[in-house]
Amino acid sequence: MNPKSTLSIAGHPIHPMLIPFPVAAFVGTLVVDIVYARSGDPAWAVATNWMLGAGLVMAALAAVAGLTDFLGDSRIRDLRAAWLHMIGNVVLVLIEAVNLWRRLAEGGDFIVPTGLVLSLIATALLLFNGWKGWEMVYRHRVGVSEDPANPTR
């Protein structure tokens, strides 16, 4: 049997349902940072704060679902990819939390170049973390139903 997702709805794992939101928000932060760096318009500096805040809230929800799955099946904890995925995501959230904190404290002056560099690092880390998440699903079959015709089994 494949390692099961502990937190699911009708056999569908919740963690993969949530992760597109922080990914989009964190990549969107990088895009908005680039727009701000090119335009200097302070409205874009405010937009990055909202993007980071939304990304962190959704990352927290995805983290709860992911941690529940991680702790719920020892076969998942036995996977090196699961540990790398989890540690990478913790580092990502810490980077983005510092990124938001410094932006709120220093305003738009922090964005170029430091905030922009942190957003670039975070986006690169998202690629690594996504690769490890892909590996868990497609190589180790974590959360994949044994019977595709009946996902509740």
mmCIF file with all atom_site columns, C-alpha atoms in Angstrom:
data_model
loop_
_atom_site.group_PDB
_atom_site.id
_atom_site.type_symbol
_atom_site.label_atom_id
_atom_site.label_alt_id
_atom_site.label_comp_id
_atom_site.label_asym_id
_atom_site.label_entity_id
_atom_site.label_seq_id
_atom_site.pdbx_PDB_ins_code
_atom_site.Cartn_x
_atom_site.Cartn_y
_atom_site.Cartn_z
_atom_site.occupancy
_atom_site.B_iso_or_equiv
_atom_site.pdbx_formal_charge
_atom_site.auth_seq_id
_atom_site.auth_comp_id
_atom_site.auth_asym_id
_atom_site.auth_atom_id
_atom_site.pdbx_PDB_model_num
ATOM 1   C CA . MET A 1 1   ? 0.000   0.000  0.000   1.00 0.00 ? 1   MET A CA 1
ATOM 2   C CA . ASN A 1 2   ? 1.074   3.541  -0.697  1.00 0.00 ? 2   ASN A CA 1
ATOM 3   C CA . PRO A 1 3   ? 1.784   5.930  2.183   1.00 0.00 ? 3   PRO A CA 1
ATOM 4   C CA . LYS A 1 4   ? -1.501  7.603  3.055   1.00 0.00 ? 4   LYS A CA 1
ATOM 5   C CA . SER A 1 5   ? -2.294  11.262 3.430   1.00 0.00 ? 5   SER A CA 1
ATOM 6   C CA . THR A 1 6   ? -3.660  11.657 6.953   1.00 0.00 ? 6   THR A CA 1
ATOM 7   C CA . LEU A 1 7   ? -5.520  14.887 6.219   1.00 0.00 ? 7   LEU A CA 1
ATOM 8   C CA . SER A 1 8   ? -7.815  14.375 3.251   1.00 0.00 ? 8   SER A CA 1
ATOM 9   C CA . ILE A 1 9   ? -11.314 15.004 1.994   1.00 0.00 ? 9   ILE A CA 1
ATOM 10  C CA . ALA A 1 10  ? -12.997 12.008 0.331   1.00 0.00 ? 10  ALA A CA 1
ATOM 11  C CA . GLY A 1 11  ? -9.578  10.470 -0.254  1.00 0.00 ? 11  GLY A CA 1
ATOM 12  C CA . HIS A 1 12  ? -8.090  13.637 -1.755  1.00 0.00 ? 12  HIS A CA 1
ATOM 13  C CA . PRO A 1 13  ? -5.067  14.982 0.180   1.00 0.00 ? 13  PRO A CA 1
ATOM 14  C CA . ILE A 1 14  ? -5.547  18.549 1.414   1.00 0.00 ? 14  ILE A CA 1
ATOM 15  C CA . HIS A 1 15  ? -1.865  19.573 1.372   1.00 0.00 ? 15  HIS A CA 1
ATOM 16  C CA . PRO A 1 16  ? -1.559  19.578 -2.443  1.00 0.00 ? 16  PRO A CA 1
ATOM 17  C CA . MET A 1 17  ? -4.829  21.516 -2.651  1.00 0.00 ? 17  MET A CA 1
ATOM 18  C CA . LEU A 1 18  ? -3.388  24.338 -0.533  1.00 0.00 ? 18  LEU A CA 1
ATOM 19  C CA . ILE A 1 19  ? 0.164   24.703 -1.838  1.00 0.00 ? 19  ILE A CA 1
ATOM 20  C CA . PRO A 1 20  ? -0.678  26.546 -5.081  1.00 0.00 ? 20  PRO A CA 1
ATOM 21  C CA . PHE A 1 21  ? -1.769  29.577 -3.043  1.00 0.00 ? 21  PHE A CA 1
ATOM 22  C CA . PRO A 1 22  ? 1.500   30.358 -1.215  1.00 0.00 ? 22  PRO A CA 1
ATOM 23  C CA . VAL A 1 23  ? 3.478   29.414 -4.329  1.00 0.00 ? 23  VAL A CA 1
ATOM 24  C CA . ALA A 1 24  ? 1.521   31.915 -6.415  1.00 0.00 ? 24  ALA A CA 1
ATOM 25  C CA . ALA A 1 25  ? 1.794   34.596 -3.724  1.00 0.00 ? 25  ALA A CA 1
ATOM 26  C CA . PHE A 1 26  ? 5.555   34.159 -3.247  1.00 0.00 ? 26  PHE A CA 1
ATOM 27  C CA . VAL A 1 27  ? 6.301   34.099 -6.983  1.00 0.00 ? 27  VAL A CA 1
ATOM 28  C CA . GLY A 1 28  ? 3.914   37.030 -7.352  1.00 0.00 ? 28  GLY A CA 1
ATOM 29  C CA . THR A 1 29  ? 5.958   38.890 -4.741  1.00 0.00 ? 29  THR A CA 1
ATOM 30  C CA . LEU A 1 30  ? 9.047   38.504 -6.905  1.00 0.00 ? 30  LEU A CA 1
ATOM 31  C CA . VAL A 1 31  ? 7.161   39.787 -9.959  1.00 0.00 ? 31  VAL A CA 1
ATOM 32  C CA . VAL A 1 32  ? 5.771   42.768 -8.049  1.00 0.00 ? 32  VAL A CA 1
ATOM 33  C CA . ASP A 1 33  ? 9.233   43.483 -6.600  1.00 0.00 ? 33  ASP A CA 1
ATOM 34  C CA . ILE A 1 34  ? 10.610  43.659 -10.136 1.00 0.00 ? 34  ILE A CA 1
ATOM 35  C CA . VAL A 1 35  ? 7.794   46.005 -11.163 1.00 0.00 ? 35  VAL A CA 1
ATOM 36  C CA . TYR A 1 36  ? 8.502   48.187 -8.111  1.00 0.00 ? 36  TYR A CA 1
ATOM 37  C CA . ALA A 1 37  ? 12.241  48.220 -8.832  1.00 0.00 ? 37  ALA A CA 1
ATOM 38  C CA . ARG A 1 38  ? 11.561  49.359 -12.403 1.00 0.00 ? 38  ARG A CA 1
ATOM 39  C CA . SER A 1 39  ? 8.819   51.889 -11.637 1.00 0.00 ? 39  SER A CA 1
ATOM 40  C CA . GLY A 1 40  ? 9.542   53.169 -8.124  1.00 0.00 ? 40  GLY A CA 1
ATOM 41  C CA . ASP A 1 41  ? 5.786   53.529 -7.618  1.00 0.00 ? 41  ASP A CA 1
ATOM 42  C CA . PRO A 1 42  ? 5.093   53.100 -3.861  1.00 0.00 ? 42  PRO A CA 1
ATOM 43  C CA . ALA A 1 43  ? 1.777   51.354 -4.595  1.00 0.00 ? 43  ALA A CA 1
ATOM 44  C CA . TRP A 1 44  ? 3.791   48.328 -5.736  1.00 0.00 ? 44  TRP A CA 1
ATOM 45  C CA . ALA A 1 45  ? 5.670   48.327 -2.409  1.00 0.00 ? 45  ALA A CA 1
ATOM 46  C CA . VAL A 1 46  ? 2.321   48.077 -0.606  1.00 0.00 ? 46  VAL A CA 1
ATOM 47  C CA . ALA A 1 47  ? 1.217   45.316 -2.991  1.00 0.00 ? 47  ALA A CA 1
ATOM 48  C CA . THR A 1 48  ? 4.269   43.218 -2.114  1.00 0.00 ? 48  THR A CA 1
ATOM 49  C CA . ASN A 1 49  ? 3.371   43.418 1.572   1.00 0.00 ? 49  ASN A CA 1
ATOM 50  C CA . TRP A 1 50  ? -0.095  42.068 0.811   1.00 0.00 ? 50  TRP A CA 1
ATOM 51  C CA . MET A 1 51  ? 1.330   39.324 -1.421  1.00 0.00 ? 51  MET A CA 1
ATOM 52  C CA . LEU A 1 52  ? 3.777   38.240 1.282   1.00 0.00 ? 52  LEU A CA 1
ATOM 53  C CA . GLY A 1 53  ? 1.125   38.367 4.004   1.00 0.00 ? 53  GLY A CA 1
ATOM 54  C CA . ALA A 1 54  ? -1.325  36.274 1.974   1.00 0.00 ? 54  ALA A CA 1
ATOM 55  C CA . GLY A 1 55  ? 1.450   33.843 1.077   1.00 0.00 ? 55  GLY A CA 1
ATOM 56  C CA . LEU A 1 56  ? 2.460   33.404 4.708   1.00 0.00 ? 56  LEU A CA 1
ATOM 57  C CA . VAL A 1 57  ? -1.129  32.797 5.857   1.00 0.00 ? 57  VAL A CA 1
ATOM 58  C CA . MET A 1 58  ? -1.681  30.187 3.153   1.00 0.00 ? 58  MET A CA 1
ATOM 59  C CA . ALA A 1 59  ? 1.753   28.656 3.797   1.00 0.00 ? 59  ALA A CA 1
ATOM 60  C CA . ALA A 1 60  ? 0.765   28.204 7.441   1.00 0.00 ? 60  ALA A CA 1
ATOM 61  C CA . LEU A 1 61  ? -2.394  26.344 6.407   1.00 0.00 ? 61  LEU A CA 1
ATOM 62  C CA . ALA A 1 62  ? -0.460  24.193 3.931   1.00 0.00 ? 62  ALA A CA 1
ATOM 63  C CA . ALA A 1 63  ? 2.141   23.524 6.632   1.00 0.00 ? 63  ALA A CA 1
ATOM 64  C CA . VAL A 1 64  ? -0.495  22.238 9.053   1.00 0.00 ? 64  VAL A CA 1
ATOM 65  C CA . ALA A 1 65  ? -1.805  19.854 6.390   1.00 0.00 ? 65  ALA A CA 1
ATOM 66  C CA . GLY A 1 66  ? 1.704   18.769 5.373   1.00 0.00 ? 66  GLY A CA 1
ATOM 67  C CA . LEU A 1 67  ? 2.839   18.250 8.955   1.00 0.00 ? 67  LEU A CA 1
ATOM 68  C CA . THR A 1 68  ? -0.281  16.218 9.702   1.00 0.00 ? 68  THR A CA 1
ATOM 69  C CA . ASP A 1 69  ? 0.553   13.933 6.768   1.00 0.00 ? 69  ASP A CA 1
ATOM 70  C CA . PHE A 1 70  ? 4.229   13.796 7.786   1.00 0.00 ? 70  PHE A CA 1
ATOM 71  C CA . LEU A 1 71  ? 3.414   12.783 11.364  1.00 0.00 ? 71  LEU A CA 1
ATOM 72  C CA . GLY A 1 72  ? 0.497   10.538 10.378  1.00 0.00 ? 72  GLY A CA 1
ATOM 73  C CA . ASP A 1 73  ? 2.421   7.845  8.490   1.00 0.00 ? 73  ASP A CA 1
ATOM 74  C CA . SER A 1 74  ? 5.864   6.615  9.499   1.00 0.00 ? 74  SER A CA 1
ATOM 75  C CA . ARG A 1 75  ? 6.578   5.608  5.896   1.00 0.00 ? 75  ARG A CA 1
ATOM 76  C CA . ILE A 1 76  ? 6.471   9.289  4.953   1.00 0.00 ? 76  ILE A CA 1
ATOM 77  C CA . ARG A 1 77  ? 8.904   10.168 7.754   1.00 0.00 ? 77  ARG A CA 1
ATOM 78  C CA . ASP A 1 78  ? 11.245  7.473  6.427   1.00 0.00 ? 78  ASP A CA 1
ATOM 79  C CA . LEU A 1 79  ? 11.606  9.329  3.100   1.00 0.00 ? 79  LEU A CA 1
ATOM 80  C CA . ARG A 1 80  ? 14.614  11.600 2.661   1.00 0.00 ? 80  ARG A CA 1
ATOM 81  C CA . ALA A 1 81  ? 12.564  13.639 0.166   1.00 0.00 ? 81  ALA A CA 1
ATOM 82  C CA . ALA A 1 82  ? 9.929   14.303 2.850   1.00 0.00 ? 82  ALA A CA 1
ATOM 83  C CA . TRP A 1 83  ? 12.534  15.660 5.263   1.00 0.00 ? 83  TRP A CA 1
ATOM 84  C CA . LEU A 1 84  ? 14.130  17.841 2.582   1.00 0.00 ? 84  LEU A CA 1
ATOM 85  C CA . HIS A 1 85  ? 10.699  19.089 1.496   1.00 0.00 ? 85  HIS A CA 1
ATOM 86  C CA . MET A 1 86  ? 9.712   19.950 5.067   1.00 0.00 ? 86  MET A CA 1
ATOM 87  C CA . ILE A 1 87  ? 13.020  21.595 6.013   1.00 0.00 ? 87  ILE A CA 1
ATOM 88  C CA . GLY A 1 88  ? 13.070  23.517 2.731   1.00 0.00 ? 88  GLY A CA 1
ATOM 89  C CA . ASN A 1 89  ? 9.567   24.826 3.365   1.00 0.00 ? 89  ASN A CA 1
ATOM 90  C CA . VAL A 1 90  ? 10.409  25.870 6.922   1.00 0.00 ? 90  VAL A CA 1
ATOM 91  C CA . VAL A 1 91  ? 13.430  27.794 5.595   1.00 0.00 ? 91  VAL A CA 1
ATOM 92  C CA . LEU A 1 92  ? 11.242  29.331 2.870   1.00 0.00 ? 92  LEU A CA 1
ATOM 93  C CA . VAL A 1 93  ? 8.649   30.537 5.379   1.00 0.00 ? 93  VAL A CA 1
ATOM 94  C CA . LEU A 1 94  ? 11.365  31.975 7.638   1.00 0.00 ? 94  LEU A CA 1
ATOM 95  C CA . ILE A 1 95  ? 12.902  33.865 4.689   1.00 0.00 ? 95  ILE A CA 1
ATOM 96  C CA . GLU A 1 96  ? 9.534   35.260 3.652   1.00 0.00 ? 96  GLU A CA 1
ATOM 97  C CA . ALA A 1 97  ? 8.585   36.159 7.246   1.00 0.00 ? 97  ALA A CA 1
ATOM 98  C CA . VAL A 1 98  ? 11.832  38.134 7.626   1.00 0.00 ? 98  VAL A CA 1
ATOM 99  C CA . ASN A 1 99  ? 11.214  39.643 4.201   1.00 0.00 ? 99  ASN A CA 1
ATOM 100 C CA . LEU A 1 100 ? 7.766   40.900 5.261   1.00 0.00 ? 100 LEU A CA 1
ATOM 101 C CA . TRP A 1 101 ? 8.931   42.038 8.704   1.00 0.00 ? 101 TRP A CA 1
ATOM 102 C CA . ARG A 1 102 ? 11.760  44.130 7.255   1.00 0.00 ? 102 ARG A CA 1
ATOM 103 C CA . ARG A 1 103 ? 9.496   45.617 4.579   1.00 0.00 ? 103 ARG A CA 1
ATOM 104 C CA . LEU A 1 104 ? 6.979   46.671 7.206   1.00 0.00 ? 104 LEU A CA 1
ATOM 105 C CA . ALA A 1 105 ? 9.746   48.182 9.326   1.00 0.00 ? 105 ALA A CA 1
ATOM 106 C CA . GLU A 1 106 ? 11.701  49.930 6.563   1.00 0.00 ? 106 GLU A CA 1
ATOM 107 C CA . GLY A 1 107 ? 9.173   50.447 3.797   1.00 0.00 ? 107 GLY A CA 1
ATOM 108 C CA . GLY A 1 108 ? 10.018  50.522 0.114   1.00 0.00 ? 108 GLY A CA 1
ATOM 109 C CA . ASP A 1 109 ? 13.697  51.250 0.760   1.00 0.00 ? 109 ASP A CA 1
ATOM 110 C CA . PHE A 1 110 ? 14.161  47.634 1.842   1.00 0.00 ? 110 PHE A CA 1
ATOM 111 C CA . ILE A 1 111 ? 12.794  46.179 -1.394  1.00 0.00 ? 111 ILE A CA 1
ATOM 112 C CA . VAL A 1 112 ? 15.655  47.251 -3.652  1.00 0.00 ? 112 VAL A CA 1
ATOM 113 C CA . PRO A 1 113 ? 17.913  45.351 -3.479  1.00 0.00 ? 113 PRO A CA 1
ATOM 114 C CA . THR A 1 114 ? 17.527  43.253 -0.301  1.00 0.00 ? 114 THR A CA 1
ATOM 115 C CA . GLY A 1 115 ? 13.824  42.384 -0.548  1.00 0.00 ? 115 GLY A CA 1
ATOM 116 C CA . LEU A 1 116 ? 14.204  41.602 -4.220  1.00 0.00 ? 116 LEU A CA 1
ATOM 117 C CA . VAL A 1 117 ? 17.125  39.260 -3.506  1.00 0.00 ? 117 VAL A CA 1
ATOM 118 C CA . LEU A 1 118 ? 15.157  37.514 -0.732  1.00 0.00 ? 118 LEU A CA 1
ATOM 119 C CA . SER A 1 119 ? 12.220  37.080 -3.121  1.00 0.00 ? 119 SER A CA 1
ATOM 120 C CA . LEU A 1 120 ? 14.540  35.605 -5.739  1.00 0.00 ? 120 LEU A CA 1
ATOM 121 C CA . ILE A 1 121 ? 16.040  33.184 -3.187  1.00 0.00 ? 121 ILE A CA 1
ATOM 122 C CA . ALA A 1 122 ? 12.531  32.222 -2.038  1.00 0.00 ? 122 ALA A CA 1
ATOM 123 C CA . THR A 1 123 ? 11.452  31.511 -5.615  1.00 0.00 ? 123 THR A CA 1
ATOM 124 C CA . ALA A 1 124 ? 14.511  29.323 -6.189  1.00 0.00 ? 124 ALA A CA 1
ATOM 125 C CA . LEU A 1 125 ? 13.740  27.487 -2.952  1.00 0.00 ? 125 LEU A CA 1
ATOM 126 C CA . LEU A 1 126 ? 10.162  26.961 -4.138  1.00 0.00 ? 126 LEU A CA 1
ATOM 127 C CA . LEU A 1 127 ? 11.546  25.124 -7.159  1.00 0.00 ? 127 LEU A CA 1
ATOM 128 C CA . PHE A 1 128 ? 13.596  22.807 -4.946  1.00 0.00 ? 128 PHE A CA 1
ATOM 129 C CA . ASN A 1 129 ? 10.714  22.211 -2.522  1.00 0.00 ? 129 ASN A CA 1
ATOM 130 C CA . GLY A 1 130 ? 8.329   21.519 -5.397  1.00 0.00 ? 130 GLY A CA 1
ATOM 131 C CA . TRP A 1 131 ? 10.790  19.024 -6.868  1.00 0.00 ? 131 TRP A CA 1
ATOM 132 C CA . LYS A 1 132 ? 10.932  17.178 -3.537  1.00 0.00 ? 132 LYS A CA 1
ATOM 133 C CA . GLY A 1 133 ? 7.125   17.253 -3.253  1.00 0.00 ? 133 GLY A CA 1
ATOM 134 C CA . TRP A 1 134 ? 6.892   15.872 -6.803  1.00 0.00 ? 134 TRP A CA 1
ATOM 135 C CA . GLU A 1 135 ? 9.332   13.126 -5.833  1.00 0.00 ? 135 GLU A CA 1
ATOM 136 C CA . MET A 1 136 ? 7.184   12.091 -2.871  1.00 0.00 ? 136 MET A CA 1
ATOM 137 C CA . VAL A 1 137 ? 4.026   11.837 -4.984  1.00 0.00 ? 137 VAL A CA 1
ATOM 138 C CA . TYR A 1 138 ? 5.325   10.455 -8.263  1.00 0.00 ? 138 TYR A CA 1
ATOM 139 C CA . ARG A 1 139 ? 8.267   8.371  -7.091  1.00 0.00 ? 139 ARG A CA 1
ATOM 140 C CA . HIS A 1 140 ? 7.167   7.269  -3.612  1.00 0.00 ? 140 HIS A CA 1
ATOM 141 C CA . ARG A 1 141 ? 3.384   7.496  -4.283  1.00 0.00 ? 141 ARG A CA 1
ATOM 142 C CA . VAL A 1 142 ? 2.611   9.409  -1.061  1.00 0.00 ? 142 VAL A CA 1
ATOM 143 C CA . GLY A 1 143 ? -1.121  10.119 -0.896  1.00 0.00 ? 143 GLY A CA 1
ATOM 144 C CA . VAL A 1 144 ? -1.798  8.317  -4.182  1.00 0.00 ? 144 VAL A CA 1
ATOM 145 C CA . SER A 1 145 ? -4.815  6.030  -4.173  1.00 0.00 ? 145 SER A CA 1
ATOM 146 C CA . GLU A 1 146 ? -4.234  2.314  -4.747  1.00 0.00 ? 146 GLU A CA 1
ATOM 147 C CA . ASP A 1 147 ? -7.421  2.182  -6.822  1.00 0.00 ? 147 ASP A CA 1
ATOM 148 C CA . PRO A 1 148 ? -7.766  5.228  -9.119  1.00 0.00 ? 148 PRO A CA 1
ATOM 149 C CA . ALA A 1 149 ? -11.415 4.303  -9.778  1.00 0.00 ? 149 ALA A CA 1
ATOM 150 C CA . ASN A 1 150 ? -12.213 4.585  -6.063  1.00 0.00 ? 150 ASN A CA 1
ATOM 151 C CA . PRO A 1 151 ? -9.969  7.177  -4.329  1.00 0.00 ? 151 PRO A CA 1
ATOM 152 C CA . THR A 1 152 ? -11.515 6.566  -0.876  1.00 0.00 ? 152 THR A CA 1
ATOM 153 C CA . ARG A 1 153 ? -9.807  3.142  -0.605  1.00 0.00 ? 153 ARG A CA 1
#
